[in-house]
Amino acid sequence: MKTPMTVAQSLRHARHDFLNELQLIKMNLDLGRLDEVQAIIRTHGEAAVQMSRLSGLKMEKLEEWLLLSQWRYPEFRFHLSCQAVKAPVHLDGLYAETIEALIEAALEGTDPYEEYECFLTFSNEDSYFIAEIRLTGEWTEITVPETELEIVKACGPDGLNIAIRAQMEG
């Protein structure tokens, strides 16, 4: 992983982002754009719900990685959806490291003049925990890291799709 952020650095980033959002809300209120204000508030509320669901999985390293991802990788705009109700906690660090390695590999193929969206979805299917990563943009190839997790990828002009799966114990 990259050099970890200190608590102070994290809080500075959070404060800066919070003030930017407040300024955006104020600007939209001043312009009478109540629908825009409601949309911003709804977006933040939904993001908090998704992060709370992830927190409930007790995957602390993965949660920390996601909390810091927007600041560490400003090239991507991250979106989280957590539908999973259980996770292989013993693989927490491995999931965080694998997702980081995939984002690092994707970073090498980005165009500095393009905007990229990264949709992360966590779900359960039968006895599996699945992390799906979808990146917008045109992708030809990406290097998949060596890991004990099962990884399936698809690259193309419509984006990059990666699924990381592991069977849960019990």
Tab-separated table of C-alpha atoms in Angstrom:
chain	number	residue	atom	x	y	z
A	1	MET	CA	0.000	0.000	0.000
A	2	LYS	CA	1.037	3.592	-0.468
A	3	THR	CA	2.340	5.506	2.528
A	4	PRO	CA	-0.546	5.607	5.004
A	5	MET	CA	-2.220	8.911	5.726
A	6	THR	CA	-1.988	10.246	9.230
A	7	VAL	CA	-5.143	10.965	11.187
A	8	ALA	CA	-4.401	14.695	10.899
A	9	GLN	CA	-4.035	14.461	7.101
A	10	SER	CA	-7.286	12.518	6.855
A	11	LEU	CA	-9.152	15.033	8.979
A	12	ARG	CA	-7.754	17.947	6.954
A	13	HIS	CA	-8.996	16.319	3.738
A	14	ALA	CA	-12.387	15.597	5.312
A	15	ARG	CA	-12.724	19.177	6.589
A	16	HIS	CA	-11.794	20.563	3.159
A	17	ASP	CA	-14.323	18.327	1.387
A	18	PHE	CA	-17.013	19.178	3.947
A	19	LEU	CA	-16.471	22.916	3.477
A	20	ASN	CA	-16.572	22.504	-0.316
A	21	GLU	CA	-19.922	20.730	-0.038
A	22	LEU	CA	-21.292	23.409	2.306
A	23	GLN	CA	-20.200	26.070	-0.184
A	24	LEU	CA	-21.928	24.169	-2.996
A	25	ILE	CA	-25.128	23.925	-0.939
A	26	LYS	CA	-24.975	27.648	-0.074
A	27	MET	CA	-24.401	28.598	-3.713
A	28	ASN	CA	-27.357	26.496	-4.855
A	29	LEU	CA	-29.562	27.959	-2.100
A	30	ASP	CA	-28.560	31.488	-3.144
A	31	LEU	CA	-29.537	30.630	-6.731
A	32	GLY	CA	-32.843	29.112	-5.609
A	33	ARG	CA	-31.889	25.616	-6.781
A	34	LEU	CA	-33.598	23.644	-4.032
A	35	ASP	CA	-33.670	20.462	-6.119
A	36	GLU	CA	-29.863	20.598	-6.394
A	37	VAL	CA	-29.528	21.094	-2.638
A	38	GLN	CA	-31.827	18.147	-1.945
A	39	ALA	CA	-29.868	15.987	-4.407
A	40	ILE	CA	-26.558	16.808	-2.671
A	41	ILE	CA	-28.014	15.977	0.734
A	42	ARG	CA	-29.576	12.744	-0.589
A	43	THR	CA	-26.269	11.693	-2.180
A	44	HIS	CA	-24.366	12.206	1.062
A	45	GLY	CA	-27.049	10.422	3.072
A	46	GLU	CA	-26.975	7.403	0.757
A	47	ALA	CA	-23.163	7.307	0.811
A	48	ALA	CA	-23.266	7.275	4.619
A	49	VAL	CA	-25.759	4.379	4.605
A	50	GLN	CA	-23.536	2.350	2.261
A	51	MET	CA	-20.428	3.025	4.355
A	52	SER	CA	-22.342	2.036	7.494
A	53	ARG	CA	-23.303	-1.271	5.857
A	54	LEU	CA	-19.670	-1.885	4.958
A	55	SER	CA	-18.645	-1.047	8.512
A	56	GLY	CA	-21.080	-3.694	9.737
A	57	LEU	CA	-19.072	-6.354	7.879
A	58	LYS	CA	-16.121	-5.768	10.258
A	59	MET	CA	-13.672	-5.511	7.344
A	60	GLU	CA	-11.636	-2.720	8.954
A	61	LYS	CA	-8.728	-2.575	6.503
A	62	LEU	CA	-11.097	-2.541	3.524
A	63	GLU	CA	-13.221	0.138	5.177
A	64	GLU	CA	-10.159	2.289	5.889
A	65	TRP	CA	-8.958	1.873	2.305
A	66	LEU	CA	-12.338	3.012	0.976
A	67	LEU	CA	-12.556	5.960	3.361
A	68	LEU	CA	-9.196	7.239	2.112
A	69	SER	CA	-9.505	6.224	-1.552
A	70	GLN	CA	-10.940	9.496	-2.870
A	71	TRP	CA	-8.041	11.469	-1.440
A	72	ARG	CA	-5.352	8.968	-2.387
A	73	TYR	CA	-6.679	8.461	-5.921
A	74	PRO	CA	-8.236	11.751	-7.050
A	75	GLU	CA	-8.153	10.456	-10.647
A	76	PHE	CA	-11.206	8.336	-9.796
A	77	ARG	CA	-14.566	9.292	-8.372
A	78	PHE	CA	-15.539	6.410	-6.091
A	79	HIS	CA	-19.099	5.151	-5.528
A	80	LEU	CA	-19.882	2.455	-2.964
A	81	SER	CA	-22.737	-0.016	-2.800
A	82	CYS	CA	-22.718	-2.601	-0.019
A	83	GLN	CA	-25.407	-5.260	-0.314
A	84	ALA	CA	-23.400	-7.912	1.549
A	85	VAL	CA	-24.550	-8.966	5.007
A	86	LYS	CA	-21.528	-11.109	5.850
A	87	ALA	CA	-17.889	-11.246	4.806
A	88	PRO	CA	-14.769	-13.379	5.306
A	89	VAL	CA	-13.186	-11.145	7.955
A	90	HIS	CA	-9.985	-13.221	7.881
A	91	LEU	CA	-9.476	-12.030	4.262
A	92	ASP	CA	-9.989	-8.342	5.102
A	93	GLY	CA	-6.373	-7.312	4.466
A	94	LEU	CA	-6.137	-9.417	1.318
A	95	TYR	CA	-9.235	-7.773	-0.177
A	96	ALA	CA	-7.881	-4.286	0.638
A	97	GLU	CA	-4.462	-5.108	-0.859
A	98	THR	CA	-5.983	-6.679	-3.981
A	99	ILE	CA	-8.327	-3.768	-4.651
A	100	GLU	CA	-5.462	-1.326	-4.104
A	101	ALA	CA	-3.247	-3.273	-6.541
A	102	LEU	CA	-6.028	-3.242	-9.148
A	103	ILE	CA	-6.601	0.511	-8.756
A	104	GLU	CA	-2.829	1.111	-8.966
A	105	ALA	CA	-2.693	-0.989	-12.165
A	106	ALA	CA	-5.669	0.909	-13.609
A	107	LEU	CA	-4.008	4.202	-12.724
A	108	GLU	CA	-1.206	3.377	-15.167
A	109	GLY	CA	-3.740	3.282	-18.011
A	110	THR	CA	-5.566	6.520	-17.230
A	111	ASP	CA	-5.586	9.613	-19.387
A	112	PRO	CA	-4.995	12.781	-17.328
A	113	TYR	CA	-7.618	14.601	-19.429
A	114	GLU	CA	-10.374	12.053	-18.771
A	115	GLU	CA	-12.669	11.637	-15.777
A	116	TYR	CA	-13.119	8.154	-14.366
A	117	GLU	CA	-15.869	6.758	-12.170
A	118	CYS	CA	-15.138	3.737	-9.986
A	119	PHE	CA	-18.161	1.783	-8.780
A	120	LEU	CA	-17.419	-0.656	-5.949
A	121	THR	CA	-20.139	-3.151	-5.067
A	122	PHE	CA	-19.921	-5.701	-2.266
A	123	SER	CA	-22.395	-8.566	-2.223
A	124	ASN	CA	-23.019	-12.150	-1.181
A	125	GLU	CA	-23.907	-14.921	-3.580
A	126	ASP	CA	-24.479	-18.358	-2.102
A	127	SER	CA	-21.449	-18.879	0.155
A	128	TYR	CA	-19.284	-16.275	-1.617
A	129	PHE	CA	-18.301	-12.710	-0.780
A	130	ILE	CA	-17.915	-10.705	-3.978
A	131	ALA	CA	-16.268	-7.341	-4.561
A	132	GLU	CA	-17.096	-5.930	-7.979
A	133	ILE	CA	-15.148	-3.028	-9.444
A	134	ARG	CA	-16.449	-1.169	-12.475
A	135	LEU	CA	-14.374	1.619	-14.012
A	136	THR	CA	-15.749	3.895	-16.700
A	137	GLY	CA	-13.671	4.760	-19.723
A	138	GLU	CA	-11.975	2.782	-22.455
A	139	TRP	CA	-9.688	0.012	-21.244
A	140	THR	CA	-7.597	-2.374	-23.289
A	141	GLU	CA	-5.740	-4.295	-20.593
A	142	ILE	CA	-4.934	-4.244	-16.913
A	143	THR	CA	-2.527	-6.381	-14.931
A	144	VAL	CA	-4.266	-8.537	-12.345
A	145	PRO	CA	-2.215	-9.092	-9.182
A	146	GLU	CA	-1.287	-12.565	-7.984
A	147	THR	CA	-3.611	-13.477	-5.127
A	148	GLU	CA	-5.398	-16.433	-3.601
A	149	LEU	CA	-8.688	-14.659	-4.331
A	150	GLU	CA	-10.581	-15.561	-7.494
A	151	ILE	CA	-10.494	-12.656	-9.976
A	152	VAL	CA	-12.457	-12.339	-13.218
A	153	LYS	CA	-11.974	-9.295	-15.458
A	154	ALA	CA	-13.421	-7.874	-18.655
A	155	CYS	CA	-11.867	-4.892	-20.482
A	156	GLY	CA	-13.345	-2.956	-23.346
A	157	PRO	CA	-14.559	0.352	-24.734
A	158	ASP	CA	-17.499	0.384	-22.286
A	159	GLY	CA	-15.296	0.141	-19.222
A	160	LEU	CA	-13.446	-2.271	-17.024
A	161	ASN	CA	-15.272	-4.840	-14.909
A	162	ILE	CA	-13.538	-6.920	-12.261
A	163	ALA	CA	-15.061	-9.390	-9.812
A	164	ILE	CA	-13.095	-10.618	-6.793
A	165	ARG	CA	-14.578	-13.662	-5.054
A	166	ALA	CA	-13.788	-15.746	-2.023
A	167	GLN	CA	-15.734	-18.470	-0.325
A	168	MET	CA	-16.733	-17.715	3.223
A	169	GLU	CA	-15.986	-20.138	6.011
A	170	GLY	CA	-18.803	-22.222	7.388
